[in-house]
């Protein structure tokens, strides 16, 4: 099982603040049956150039790899914050992608705009980049987002949900409904720390399997493999 959304890479963003914290988070992932983790530190194009971000990421990866790591695969990525700058003027977005092809994207504004839809369609059609819509449960219920989500999904975008949404009494029903109705492609913990926003994907997977049966995550595993293939 692959965790597609994490802030485990040390000292990159508001996630892990040290190699020690990162290692503990990775061990927690491993204990829950996660054998590959996509490292997706926040990237805000209003504040930093892609090249600067990549240099920081490389240094953080090197620090982590030099430590005594649990046996698991680390895949570099990013979580791009979509703002009103848009995406078209950026020539090197591919470098932020998982396997050079899949780009995890969150939005600053909870209500998606036509410009957002058009920009993501542009990525798919003209840049050969597949957007992964991060934590769709945050946006799904707002305004016309559902319509945009379905259009993007039809165009090839992938949908990611956070484990956390399955783990609270208040959101569990909504989570299961969204998971099934929109055929969510990928799951992630979006973990930031050890004391809150923790690695919890394995626990959510158990809940999903208890609710829908063992095979319920077959589709998730398949999509994960598909994205993972691009990293080999
Ligand atoms: Fe995140």
JSON list of N, CA and C and ligand atoms in Angstrom, two decimals, residues 5-7 13-14 40-42 79 104 106 134-135 138 160 162 189-192 197, ligand 1:
[
{"chain": "A", "resi": 5, "resn": "UNK", "atom": "N", "xyz": [0.16, 10.95, 0.08]},
{"chain": "A", "resi": 5, "resn": "UNK", "atom": "CA", "xyz": [0.16, 12.35, 0.50]},
{"chain": "A", "resi": 5, "resn": "UNK", "atom": "C", "xyz": [0.76, 12.43, 1.90]},
{"chain": "A", "resi": 6, "resn": "UNK", "atom": "N", "xyz": [1.99, 12.92, 2.00]},
{"chain": "A", "resi": 6, "resn": "UNK", "atom": "CA", "xyz": [2.64, 13.01, 3.31]},
{"chain": "A", "resi": 6, "resn": "UNK", "atom": "C", "xyz": [3.51, 14.26, 3.41]},
{"chain": "A", "resi": 7, "resn": "UNK", "atom": "N", "xyz": [3.70, 14.71, 4.63]},
{"chain": "A", "resi": 7, "resn": "UNK", "atom": "CA", "xyz": [4.63, 15.82, 4.91]},
{"chain": "A", "resi": 7, "resn": "UNK", "atom": "C", "xyz": [5.70, 15.30, 5.86]},
{"chain": "A", "resi": 13, "resn": "UNK", "atom": "N", "xyz": [8.41, 22.03, 5.35]},
{"chain": "A", "resi": 13, "resn": "UNK", "atom": "CA", "xyz": [7.18, 22.83, 5.44]},
{"chain": "A", "resi": 13, "resn": "UNK", "atom": "C", "xyz": [6.66, 22.76, 6.87]},
{"chain": "A", "resi": 14, "resn": "UNK", "atom": "N", "xyz": [5.35, 22.77, 7.05]},
{"chain": "A", "resi": 14, "resn": "UNK", "atom": "CA", "xyz": [4.78, 22.68, 8.40]},
{"chain": "A", "resi": 14, "resn": "UNK", "atom": "C", "xyz": [4.66, 21.23, 8.88]},
{"chain": "A", "resi": 40, "resn": "UNK", "atom": "N", "xyz": [5.35, 14.64, -0.23]},
{"chain": "A", "resi": 40, "resn": "UNK", "atom": "CA", "xyz": [4.69, 15.74, -0.93]},
{"chain": "A", "resi": 40, "resn": "UNK", "atom": "C", "xyz": [4.72, 17.04, -0.11]},
{"chain": "A", "resi": 41, "resn": "UNK", "atom": "N", "xyz": [5.90, 17.62, 0.06]},
{"chain": "A", "resi": 41, "resn": "UNK", "atom": "CA", "xyz": [5.95, 18.90, 0.79]},
{"chain": "A", "resi": 41, "resn": "UNK", "atom": "C", "xyz": [5.18, 19.98, 0.05]},
{"chain": "A", "resi": 42, "resn": "UNK", "atom": "N", "xyz": [4.66, 20.94, 0.82]},
{"chain": "A", "resi": 42, "resn": "UNK", "atom": "CA", "xyz": [3.93, 22.05, 0.21]},
{"chain": "A", "resi": 42, "resn": "UNK", "atom": "C", "xyz": [4.84, 22.84, -0.72]},
{"chain": "A", "resi": 79, "resn": "UNK", "atom": "N", "xyz": [3.20, 18.98, -3.10]},
{"chain": "A", "resi": 79, "resn": "UNK", "atom": "CA", "xyz": [1.78, 19.35, -3.08]},
{"chain": "A", "resi": 79, "resn": "UNK", "atom": "C", "xyz": [1.71, 20.81, -3.51]},
{"chain": "A", "resi": 104, "resn": "UNK", "atom": "N", "xyz": [0.24, 16.39, -7.53]},
{"chain": "A", "resi": 104, "resn": "UNK", "atom": "CA", "xyz": [-0.72, 16.57, -6.44]},
{"chain": "A", "resi": 104, "resn": "UNK", "atom": "C", "xyz": [-1.01, 18.08, -6.29]},
{"chain": "A", "resi": 106, "resn": "UNK", "atom": "N", "xyz": [-3.53, 21.16, -4.48]},
{"chain": "A", "resi": 106, "resn": "UNK", "atom": "CA", "xyz": [-4.58, 21.66, -3.58]},
{"chain": "A", "resi": 106, "resn": "UNK", "atom": "C", "xyz": [-4.87, 23.10, -3.98]},
{"chain": "A", "resi": 134, "resn": "UNK", "atom": "N", "xyz": [-5.92, 16.84, -4.48]},
{"chain": "A", "resi": 134, "resn": "UNK", "atom": "CA", "xyz": [-5.63, 16.48, -3.09]},
{"chain": "A", "resi": 134, "resn": "UNK", "atom": "C", "xyz": [-6.87, 16.62, -2.21]},
{"chain": "A", "resi": 135, "resn": "UNK", "atom": "N", "xyz": [-6.95, 15.78, -1.21]},
{"chain": "A", "resi": 135, "resn": "UNK", "atom": "CA", "xyz": [-8.05, 15.78, -0.22]},
{"chain": "A", "resi": 135, "resn": "UNK", "atom": "C", "xyz": [-9.36, 16.38, -0.76]},
{"chain": "A", "resi": 138, "resn": "UNK", "atom": "N", "xyz": [-12.42, 17.96, 1.19]},
{"chain": "A", "resi": 138, "resn": "UNK", "atom": "CA", "xyz": [-12.48, 19.35, 1.66]},
{"chain": "A", "resi": 138, "resn": "UNK", "atom": "C", "xyz": [-13.32, 20.22, 0.73]},
{"chain": "A", "resi": 160, "resn": "UNK", "atom": "N", "xyz": [-7.87, 12.17, -4.81]},
{"chain": "A", "resi": 160, "resn": "UNK", "atom": "CA", "xyz": [-7.24, 11.64, -3.58]},
{"chain": "A", "resi": 160, "resn": "UNK", "atom": "C", "xyz": [-8.05, 12.05, -2.37]},
{"chain": "A", "resi": 162, "resn": "UNK", "atom": "N", "xyz": [-8.16, 11.95, 2.09]},
{"chain": "A", "resi": 162, "resn": "UNK", "atom": "CA", "xyz": [-7.33, 11.77, 3.28]},
{"chain": "A", "resi": 162, "resn": "UNK", "atom": "C", "xyz": [-7.92, 10.71, 4.22]},
{"chain": "A", "resi": 189, "resn": "UNK", "atom": "N", "xyz": [-2.39, 9.85, 3.89]},
{"chain": "A", "resi": 189, "resn": "UNK", "atom": "CA", "xyz": [-2.60, 10.24, 5.29]},
{"chain": "A", "resi": 189, "resn": "UNK", "atom": "C", "xyz": [-2.53, 11.76, 5.45]},
{"chain": "A", "resi": 190, "resn": "UNK", "atom": "N", "xyz": [-1.80, 12.43, 4.53]},
{"chain": "A", "resi": 190, "resn": "UNK", "atom": "CA", "xyz": [-1.54, 13.87, 4.67]},
{"chain": "A", "resi": 190, "resn": "UNK", "atom": "C", "xyz": [-0.94, 14.13, 6.06]},
{"chain": "A", "resi": 191, "resn": "UNK", "atom": "N", "xyz": [-0.12, 13.16, 6.51]},
{"chain": "A", "resi": 191, "resn": "UNK", "atom": "CA", "xyz": [0.43, 13.27, 7.87]},
{"chain": "A", "resi": 191, "resn": "UNK", "atom": "C", "xyz": [1.47, 14.40, 7.94]},
{"chain": "A", "resi": 192, "resn": "UNK", "atom": "N", "xyz": [1.45, 15.09, 9.08]},
{"chain": "A", "resi": 192, "resn": "UNK", "atom": "CA", "xyz": [2.37, 16.20, 9.31]},
{"chain": "A", "resi": 192, "resn": "UNK", "atom": "C", "xyz": [3.30, 15.92, 10.51]},
{"chain": "A", "resi": 197, "resn": "UNK", "atom": "N", "xyz": [-2.32, 15.12, 13.21]},
{"chain": "A", "resi": 197, "resn": "UNK", "atom": "CA", "xyz": [-2.21, 14.83, 11.76]},
{"chain": "A", "resi": 197, "resn": "UNK", "atom": "C", "xyz": [-1.14, 13.75, 11.55]},
{"chain": "B", "resi": 1, "resn": "LIG", "atom": "FE1", "xyz": [-0.95, 18.04, 2.43]}
]
